[in-house]
Amino acid sequence: MDAYGRLSLVASLVALSLILPLRVQPSVEKKYSQGMLRETITAEGAPPAIGPYSHAVRADGKFLFCSGQIPLKADGTLVTGDIKLQTKQVCDNIRAVLKAAGLTPANIVKTTIFLSSMDHFASVNEVYGGLFESNPPARSTVAVAGLPKNVDVEIEVIAVY
C-alpha cells in the first residue's frame, strides 16, 4: 500500500472512530427525578385529600401541578345542586391550594375542566371566568362519564412561579 493509501486508511479509521461511538452507544434517558426538586403542598383552606394524592406538587422550583378540585368544603361537606355554587367552591379550593404554595390565580398557565355534562359549560364558564382578573390561562374542557363523589365539576390547574 502506498503512502496515499495508508493516509486514506488512517483518515477513514479516524472518521469511523468518531462516528461509531455515536451509533453504538445506547441512548441515555435523562432521569429528572434524581436532581429535581419535588415538594408536596398541603393547603389548610382546602378539603383534605380523599385518596392517595397531594393537593399540589411543586416541581423543579418552577412549576406547580395541582390535583383536581371538586366542590368539597374544607370541613368535608359537599356542595351539591346548583352548578354555579359547585364551581364557586371549586374555585375557592383552587385559591386555597395556590395560596398555600405562595401563588395566586395569576400564576395559572393551564387548566382542565371536567364536567358531568356539557350542558353545564356556560354556567361553569361564567363562574370560572371570575377566577382571573386578566389574561386567562390556556384551558381544556371535557365532559366525562363520572367524577369523584358524583359531582358535576372538577378543575385541575398548572401554575408557574
mmCIF file with all atom_site columns, C-alpha atoms in Angstrom:
data_model
loop_
_atom_site.group_PDB
_atom_site.id
_atom_site.type_symbol
_atom_site.label_atom_id
_atom_site.label_alt_id
_atom_site.label_comp_id
_atom_site.label_asym_id
_atom_site.label_entity_id
_atom_site.label_seq_id
_atom_site.pdbx_PDB_ins_code
_atom_site.Cartn_x
_atom_site.Cartn_y
_atom_site.Cartn_z
_atom_site.occupancy
_atom_site.B_iso_or_equiv
_atom_site.pdbx_formal_charge
_atom_site.auth_seq_id
_atom_site.auth_comp_id
_atom_site.auth_asym_id
_atom_site.auth_atom_id
_atom_site.pdbx_PDB_model_num
ATOM 1   C CA . MET A 1 1   ? 0.000   0.000  0.000  1.00 0.00 ? 1   MET A CA 1
ATOM 2   C CA . ASP A 1 2   ? 1.427   3.365  -0.958 1.00 0.00 ? 2   ASP A CA 1
ATOM 3   C CA . ALA A 1 3   ? 1.564   6.472  1.254  1.00 0.00 ? 3   ALA A CA 1
ATOM 4   C CA . TYR A 1 4   ? -1.667  7.844  -0.198 1.00 0.00 ? 4   TYR A CA 1
ATOM 5   C CA . GLY A 1 5   ? -3.474  4.578  0.529  1.00 0.00 ? 5   GLY A CA 1
ATOM 6   C CA . ARG A 1 6   ? -2.167  4.482  4.107  1.00 0.00 ? 6   ARG A CA 1
ATOM 7   C CA . LEU A 1 7   ? -3.208  8.120  4.675  1.00 0.00 ? 7   LEU A CA 1
ATOM 8   C CA . SER A 1 8   ? -6.630  7.388  3.264  1.00 0.00 ? 8   SER A CA 1
ATOM 9   C CA . LEU A 1 9   ? -6.955  4.325  5.521  1.00 0.00 ? 9   LEU A CA 1
ATOM 10  C CA . VAL A 1 10  ? -5.917  6.329  8.618  1.00 0.00 ? 10  VAL A CA 1
ATOM 11  C CA . ALA A 1 11  ? -8.388  9.101  7.758  1.00 0.00 ? 11  ALA A CA 1
ATOM 12  C CA . SER A 1 12  ? -11.160 6.523  7.343  1.00 0.00 ? 12  SER A CA 1
ATOM 13  C CA . LEU A 1 13  ? -10.334 4.907  10.688 1.00 0.00 ? 13  LEU A CA 1
ATOM 14  C CA . VAL A 1 14  ? -10.308 8.285  12.436 1.00 0.00 ? 14  VAL A CA 1
ATOM 15  C CA . ALA A 1 15  ? -13.665 9.157  10.887 1.00 0.00 ? 15  ALA A CA 1
ATOM 16  C CA . LEU A 1 16  ? -15.099 5.798  11.938 1.00 0.00 ? 16  LEU A CA 1
ATOM 17  C CA . SER A 1 17  ? -13.783 6.221  15.476 1.00 0.00 ? 17  SER A CA 1
ATOM 18  C CA . LEU A 1 18  ? -15.719 9.472  15.705 1.00 0.00 ? 18  LEU A CA 1
ATOM 19  C CA . ILE A 1 19  ? -18.939 8.143  14.171 1.00 0.00 ? 19  ILE A CA 1
ATOM 20  C CA . LEU A 1 20  ? -19.184 4.613  15.561 1.00 0.00 ? 20  LEU A CA 1
ATOM 21  C CA . PRO A 1 21  ? -19.361 5.539  19.261 1.00 0.00 ? 21  PRO A CA 1
ATOM 22  C CA . LEU A 1 22  ? -22.370 7.722  18.486 1.00 0.00 ? 22  LEU A CA 1
ATOM 23  C CA . ARG A 1 23  ? -24.146 4.847  16.795 1.00 0.00 ? 23  ARG A CA 1
ATOM 24  C CA . VAL A 1 24  ? -23.071 2.093  19.170 1.00 0.00 ? 24  VAL A CA 1
ATOM 25  C CA . GLN A 1 25  ? -23.743 3.811  22.478 1.00 0.00 ? 25  GLN A CA 1
ATOM 26  C CA . PRO A 1 26  ? -27.248 3.171  23.806 1.00 0.00 ? 26  PRO A CA 1
ATOM 27  C CA . SER A 1 27  ? -29.363 6.259  24.283 1.00 0.00 ? 27  SER A CA 1
ATOM 28  C CA . VAL A 1 28  ? -29.191 7.560  27.819 1.00 0.00 ? 28  VAL A CA 1
ATOM 29  C CA . GLU A 1 29  ? -32.508 8.684  29.289 1.00 0.00 ? 29  GLU A CA 1
ATOM 30  C CA . LYS A 1 30  ? -32.220 11.741 31.487 1.00 0.00 ? 30  LYS A CA 1
ATOM 31  C CA . LYS A 1 31  ? -33.723 10.982 34.885 1.00 0.00 ? 31  LYS A CA 1
ATOM 32  C CA . TYR A 1 32  ? -35.219 14.174 36.213 1.00 0.00 ? 32  TYR A CA 1
ATOM 33  C CA . SER A 1 33  ? -36.386 12.700 39.499 1.00 0.00 ? 33  SER A CA 1
ATOM 34  C CA . GLN A 1 34  ? -32.860 12.384 40.867 1.00 0.00 ? 34  GLN A CA 1
ATOM 35  C CA . GLY A 1 35  ? -31.897 16.042 40.691 1.00 0.00 ? 35  GLY A CA 1
ATOM 36  C CA . MET A 1 36  ? -35.289 17.695 40.551 1.00 0.00 ? 36  MET A CA 1
ATOM 37  C CA . LEU A 1 37  ? -36.843 19.483 43.493 1.00 0.00 ? 37  LEU A CA 1
ATOM 38  C CA . ARG A 1 38  ? -40.180 17.881 44.335 1.00 0.00 ? 38  ARG A CA 1
ATOM 39  C CA . GLU A 1 39  ? -42.184 19.397 47.155 1.00 0.00 ? 39  GLU A CA 1
ATOM 40  C CA . THR A 1 40  ? -45.728 18.436 48.106 1.00 0.00 ? 40  THR A CA 1
ATOM 41  C CA . ILE A 1 41  ? -48.140 21.193 49.094 1.00 0.00 ? 41  ILE A CA 1
ATOM 42  C CA . THR A 1 42  ? -50.987 20.736 51.564 1.00 0.00 ? 42  THR A CA 1
ATOM 43  C CA . ALA A 1 43  ? -53.491 23.558 51.863 1.00 0.00 ? 43  ALA A CA 1
ATOM 44  C CA . GLU A 1 44  ? -55.260 24.119 55.174 1.00 0.00 ? 44  GLU A CA 1
ATOM 45  C CA . GLY A 1 45  ? -58.080 26.046 53.480 1.00 0.00 ? 45  GLY A CA 1
ATOM 46  C CA . ALA A 1 46  ? -58.889 23.242 51.052 1.00 0.00 ? 46  ALA A CA 1
ATOM 47  C CA . PRO A 1 47  ? -60.664 19.969 51.775 1.00 0.00 ? 47  PRO A CA 1
ATOM 48  C CA . PRO A 1 48  ? -58.443 17.085 52.771 1.00 0.00 ? 48  PRO A CA 1
ATOM 49  C CA . ALA A 1 49  ? -57.431 14.670 50.034 1.00 0.00 ? 49  ALA A CA 1
ATOM 50  C CA . ILE A 1 50  ? -59.974 11.879 49.579 1.00 0.00 ? 50  ILE A CA 1
ATOM 51  C CA . GLY A 1 51  ? -57.345 9.490  48.242 1.00 0.00 ? 51  GLY A CA 1
ATOM 52  C CA . PRO A 1 52  ? -53.607 8.939  47.943 1.00 0.00 ? 52  PRO A CA 1
ATOM 53  C CA . TYR A 1 53  ? -52.683 12.267 46.402 1.00 0.00 ? 53  TYR A CA 1
ATOM 54  C CA . SER A 1 54  ? -51.371 15.702 47.366 1.00 0.00 ? 54  SER A CA 1
ATOM 55  C CA . HIS A 1 55  ? -53.168 18.989 46.875 1.00 0.00 ? 55  HIS A CA 1
ATOM 56  C CA . ALA A 1 56  ? -50.271 20.050 44.679 1.00 0.00 ? 56  ALA A CA 1
ATOM 57  C CA . VAL A 1 57  ? -46.663 19.278 43.853 1.00 0.00 ? 57  VAL A CA 1
ATOM 58  C CA . ARG A 1 58  ? -44.031 21.913 43.199 1.00 0.00 ? 58  ARG A CA 1
ATOM 59  C CA . ALA A 1 59  ? -41.629 20.590 40.595 1.00 0.00 ? 59  ALA A CA 1
ATOM 60  C CA . ASP A 1 60  ? -38.134 21.888 39.967 1.00 0.00 ? 60  ASP A CA 1
ATOM 61  C CA . GLY A 1 61  ? -38.994 25.095 41.814 1.00 0.00 ? 61  GLY A CA 1
ATOM 62  C CA . LYS A 1 62  ? -40.775 26.446 38.739 1.00 0.00 ? 62  LYS A CA 1
ATOM 63  C CA . PHE A 1 63  ? -43.997 24.529 38.252 1.00 0.00 ? 63  PHE A CA 1
ATOM 64  C CA . LEU A 1 64  ? -46.979 23.744 40.464 1.00 0.00 ? 64  LEU A CA 1
ATOM 65  C CA . PHE A 1 65  ? -49.166 20.834 39.414 1.00 0.00 ? 65  PHE A CA 1
ATOM 66  C CA . CYS A 1 66  ? -52.455 20.941 41.313 1.00 0.00 ? 66  CYS A CA 1
ATOM 67  C CA . SER A 1 67  ? -54.745 17.982 41.784 1.00 0.00 ? 67  SER A CA 1
ATOM 68  C CA . GLY A 1 68  ? -58.284 18.369 40.522 1.00 0.00 ? 68  GLY A CA 1
ATOM 69  C CA . GLN A 1 69  ? -60.560 20.178 42.936 1.00 0.00 ? 69  GLN A CA 1
ATOM 70  C CA . ILE A 1 70  ? -64.190 19.259 43.397 1.00 0.00 ? 70  ILE A CA 1
ATOM 71  C CA . PRO A 1 71  ? -66.919 21.185 45.273 1.00 0.00 ? 71  PRO A CA 1
ATOM 72  C CA . LEU A 1 72  ? -65.908 19.821 48.649 1.00 0.00 ? 72  LEU A CA 1
ATOM 73  C CA . LYS A 1 73  ? -65.619 22.279 51.536 1.00 0.00 ? 73  LYS A CA 1
ATOM 74  C CA . ALA A 1 74  ? -62.636 22.290 53.902 1.00 0.00 ? 74  ALA A CA 1
ATOM 75  C CA . ASP A 1 75  ? -64.819 20.635 56.581 1.00 0.00 ? 75  ASP A CA 1
ATOM 76  C CA . GLY A 1 76  ? -65.547 17.742 54.189 1.00 0.00 ? 76  GLY A CA 1
ATOM 77  C CA . THR A 1 77  ? -69.119 18.656 53.293 1.00 0.00 ? 77  THR A CA 1
ATOM 78  C CA . LEU A 1 78  ? -70.073 18.516 49.644 1.00 0.00 ? 78  LEU A CA 1
ATOM 79  C CA . VAL A 1 79  ? -71.686 21.391 47.770 1.00 0.00 ? 79  VAL A CA 1
ATOM 80  C CA . THR A 1 80  ? -74.403 19.862 45.608 1.00 0.00 ? 80  THR A CA 1
ATOM 81  C CA . GLY A 1 81  ? -77.166 21.124 43.368 1.00 0.00 ? 81  GLY A CA 1
ATOM 82  C CA . ASP A 1 82  ? -76.605 24.430 41.590 1.00 0.00 ? 82  ASP A CA 1
ATOM 83  C CA . ILE A 1 83  ? -73.621 24.139 39.229 1.00 0.00 ? 83  ILE A CA 1
ATOM 84  C CA . LYS A 1 84  ? -72.610 27.760 39.844 1.00 0.00 ? 84  LYS A CA 1
ATOM 85  C CA . LEU A 1 85  ? -72.338 27.130 43.592 1.00 0.00 ? 85  LEU A CA 1
ATOM 86  C CA . GLN A 1 86  ? -70.339 23.962 42.919 1.00 0.00 ? 86  GLN A CA 1
ATOM 87  C CA . THR A 1 87  ? -67.994 25.861 40.612 1.00 0.00 ? 87  THR A CA 1
ATOM 88  C CA . LYS A 1 88  ? -67.558 28.673 43.131 1.00 0.00 ? 88  LYS A CA 1
ATOM 89  C CA . GLN A 1 89  ? -66.469 26.134 45.757 1.00 0.00 ? 89  GLN A CA 1
ATOM 90  C CA . VAL A 1 90  ? -64.045 24.549 43.305 1.00 0.00 ? 90  VAL A CA 1
ATOM 91  C CA . CYS A 1 91  ? -62.544 27.979 42.566 1.00 0.00 ? 91  CYS A CA 1
ATOM 92  C CA . ASP A 1 92  ? -62.273 28.715 46.309 1.00 0.00 ? 92  ASP A CA 1
ATOM 93  C CA . ASN A 1 93  ? -60.419 25.412 46.753 1.00 0.00 ? 93  ASN A CA 1
ATOM 94  C CA . ILE A 1 94  ? -58.058 26.286 43.902 1.00 0.00 ? 94  ILE A CA 1
ATOM 95  C CA . ARG A 1 95  ? -57.339 29.666 45.510 1.00 0.00 ? 95  ARG A CA 1
ATOM 96  C CA . ALA A 1 96  ? -56.578 27.930 48.837 1.00 0.00 ? 96  ALA A CA 1
ATOM 97  C CA . VAL A 1 97  ? -54.162 25.478 47.225 1.00 0.00 ? 97  VAL A CA 1
ATOM 98  C CA . LEU A 1 98  ? -52.426 28.274 45.303 1.00 0.00 ? 98  LEU A CA 1
ATOM 99  C CA . LYS A 1 99  ? -52.185 30.399 48.454 1.00 0.00 ? 99  LYS A CA 1
ATOM 100 C CA . ALA A 1 100 ? -50.573 27.515 50.359 1.00 0.00 ? 100 ALA A CA 1
ATOM 101 C CA . ALA A 1 101 ? -47.957 27.409 47.596 1.00 0.00 ? 101 ALA A CA 1
ATOM 102 C CA . GLY A 1 102 ? -47.437 31.197 47.694 1.00 0.00 ? 102 GLY A CA 1
ATOM 103 C CA . LEU A 1 103 ? -49.243 31.811 44.405 1.00 0.00 ? 103 LEU A CA 1
ATOM 104 C CA . THR A 1 104 ? -52.442 33.387 43.064 1.00 0.00 ? 104 THR A CA 1
ATOM 105 C CA . PRO A 1 105 ? -54.682 32.588 40.089 1.00 0.00 ? 105 PRO A CA 1
ATOM 106 C CA . ALA A 1 106 ? -52.495 34.962 38.043 1.00 0.00 ? 106 ALA A CA 1
ATOM 107 C CA . ASN A 1 107 ? -49.795 32.240 38.155 1.00 0.00 ? 107 ASN A CA 1
ATOM 108 C CA . ILE A 1 108 ? -52.021 29.643 36.466 1.00 0.00 ? 108 ILE A CA 1
ATOM 109 C CA . VAL A 1 109 ? -50.908 28.773 32.933 1.00 0.00 ? 109 VAL A CA 1
ATOM 110 C CA . LYS A 1 110 ? -53.185 25.810 32.132 1.00 0.00 ? 110 LYS A CA 1
ATOM 111 C CA . THR A 1 111 ? -56.457 24.423 33.422 1.00 0.00 ? 111 THR A CA 1
ATOM 112 C CA . THR A 1 112 ? -58.512 21.376 32.635 1.00 0.00 ? 112 THR A CA 1
ATOM 113 C CA . ILE A 1 113 ? -62.203 21.414 33.463 1.00 0.00 ? 113 ILE A CA 1
ATOM 114 C CA . PHE A 1 114 ? -64.078 18.138 33.781 1.00 0.00 ? 114 PHE A CA 1
ATOM 115 C CA . LEU A 1 115 ? -67.879 18.317 33.562 1.00 0.00 ? 115 LEU A CA 1
ATOM 116 C CA . SER A 1 116 ? -70.536 15.683 34.129 1.00 0.00 ? 116 SER A CA 1
ATOM 117 C CA . SER A 1 117 ? -72.387 17.240 31.174 1.00 0.00 ? 117 SER A CA 1
ATOM 118 C CA . MET A 1 118 ? -71.567 19.875 28.573 1.00 0.00 ? 118 MET A CA 1
ATOM 119 C CA . ASP A 1 119 ? -74.956 21.387 29.485 1.00 0.00 ? 119 ASP A CA 1
ATOM 120 C CA . HIS A 1 120 ? -73.083 22.953 32.431 1.00 0.00 ? 120 HIS A CA 1
ATOM 121 C CA . PHE A 1 121 ? -70.496 24.639 30.190 1.00 0.00 ? 121 PHE A CA 1
ATOM 122 C CA . ALA A 1 122 ? -71.974 28.176 30.109 1.00 0.00 ? 122 ALA A CA 1
ATOM 123 C CA . SER A 1 123 ? -72.692 28.319 33.855 1.00 0.00 ? 123 SER A CA 1
ATOM 124 C CA . VAL A 1 124 ? -69.257 26.952 34.810 1.00 0.00 ? 124 VAL A CA 1
ATOM 125 C CA . ASN A 1 125 ? -67.628 29.325 32.339 1.00 0.00 ? 125 ASN A CA 1
ATOM 126 C CA . GLU A 1 126 ? -69.354 32.303 33.953 1.00 0.00 ? 126 GLU A CA 1
ATOM 127 C CA . VAL A 1 127 ? -68.069 31.495 37.452 1.00 0.00 ? 127 VAL A CA 1
ATOM 128 C CA . TYR A 1 128 ? -64.674 30.195 36.296 1.00 0.00 ? 128 TYR A CA 1
ATOM 129 C CA . GLY A 1 129 ? -64.011 33.445 34.425 1.00 0.00 ? 129 GLY A CA 1
ATOM 130 C CA . GLY A 1 130 ? -64.139 35.309 37.755 1.00 0.00 ? 130 GLY A CA 1
ATOM 131 C CA . LEU A 1 131 ? -61.038 33.424 38.883 1.00 0.00 ? 131 LEU A CA 1
ATOM 132 C CA . PHE A 1 132 ? -58.904 35.595 36.593 1.00 0.00 ? 132 PHE A CA 1
ATOM 133 C CA . GLU A 1 133 ? -58.550 39.378 36.559 1.00 0.00 ? 133 GLU A CA 1
ATOM 134 C CA . SER A 1 134 ? -56.961 39.352 33.098 1.00 0.00 ? 134 SER A CA 1
ATOM 135 C CA . ASN A 1 135 ? -55.090 37.112 30.685 1.00 0.00 ? 135 ASN A CA 1
ATOM 136 C CA . PRO A 1 136 ? -56.805 33.807 31.459 1.00 0.00 ? 136 PRO A CA 1
ATOM 137 C CA . PRO A 1 137 ? -54.699 30.660 31.034 1.00 0.00 ? 137 PRO A CA 1
ATOM 138 C CA . ALA A 1 138 ? -54.902 28.007 28.345 1.00 0.00 ? 138 ALA A CA 1
ATOM 139 C CA . ARG A 1 139 ? -57.780 25.634 29.028 1.00 0.00 ? 139 ARG A CA 1
ATOM 140 C CA . SER A 1 140 ? -59.365 22.363 28.038 1.00 0.00 ? 140 SER A CA 1
ATOM 141 C CA . THR A 1 141 ? -62.925 21.414 28.936 1.00 0.00 ? 141 THR A CA 1
ATOM 142 C CA . VAL A 1 142 ? -64.251 17.889 28.618 1.00 0.00 ? 142 VAL A CA 1
ATOM 143 C CA . ALA A 1 143 ? -67.393 16.016 29.577 1.00 0.00 ? 143 ALA A CA 1
ATOM 144 C CA . VAL A 1 144 ? -66.685 12.757 31.390 1.00 0.00 ? 144 VAL A CA 1
ATOM 145 C CA . ALA A 1 145 ? -68.682 9.682  32.364 1.00 0.00 ? 145 ALA A CA 1
ATOM 146 C CA . GLY A 1 146 ? -68.277 10.333 36.086 1.00 0.00 ? 146 GLY A CA 1
ATOM 147 C CA . LEU A 1 147 ? -66.429 12.375 38.690 1.00 0.00 ? 147 LEU A CA 1
ATOM 148 C CA . PRO A 1 148 ? -65.485 11.656 42.330 1.00 0.00 ? 148 PRO A CA 1
ATOM 149 C CA . LYS A 1 149 ? -68.444 11.715 44.706 1.00 0.00 ? 149 LYS A CA 1
ATOM 150 C CA . ASN A 1 150 ? -70.728 12.153 41.662 1.00 0.00 ? 150 ASN A CA 1
ATOM 151 C CA . VAL A 1 151 ? -70.064 15.904 41.480 1.00 0.00 ? 151 VAL A CA 1
ATOM 152 C CA . ASP A 1 152 ? -70.723 17.881 38.322 1.00 0.00 ? 152 ASP A CA 1
ATOM 153 C CA . VAL A 1 153 ? -67.412 19.767 38.038 1.00 0.00 ? 153 VAL A CA 1
ATOM 154 C CA . GLU A 1 154 ? -63.723 19.217 38.744 1.00 0.00 ? 154 GLU A CA 1
ATOM 155 C CA . ILE A 1 155 ? -60.919 21.594 37.799 1.00 0.00 ? 155 ILE A CA 1
ATOM 156 C CA . GLU A 1 156 ? -57.177 20.976 37.825 1.00 0.00 ? 156 GLU A CA 1
ATOM 157 C CA . VAL A 1 157 ? -54.535 23.627 37.264 1.00 0.00 ? 157 VAL A CA 1
ATOM 158 C CA . ILE A 1 158 ? -50.876 24.021 36.418 1.00 0.00 ? 158 ILE A CA 1
ATOM 159 C CA . ALA A 1 159 ? -49.169 27.193 37.665 1.00 0.00 ? 159 ALA A CA 1
ATOM 160 C CA . VAL A 1 160 ? -45.690 28.676 37.431 1.00 0.00 ? 160 VAL A CA 1
ATOM 161 C CA . TYR A 1 161 ? -43.548 30.560 39.938 1.00 0.00 ? 161 TYR A CA 1
#
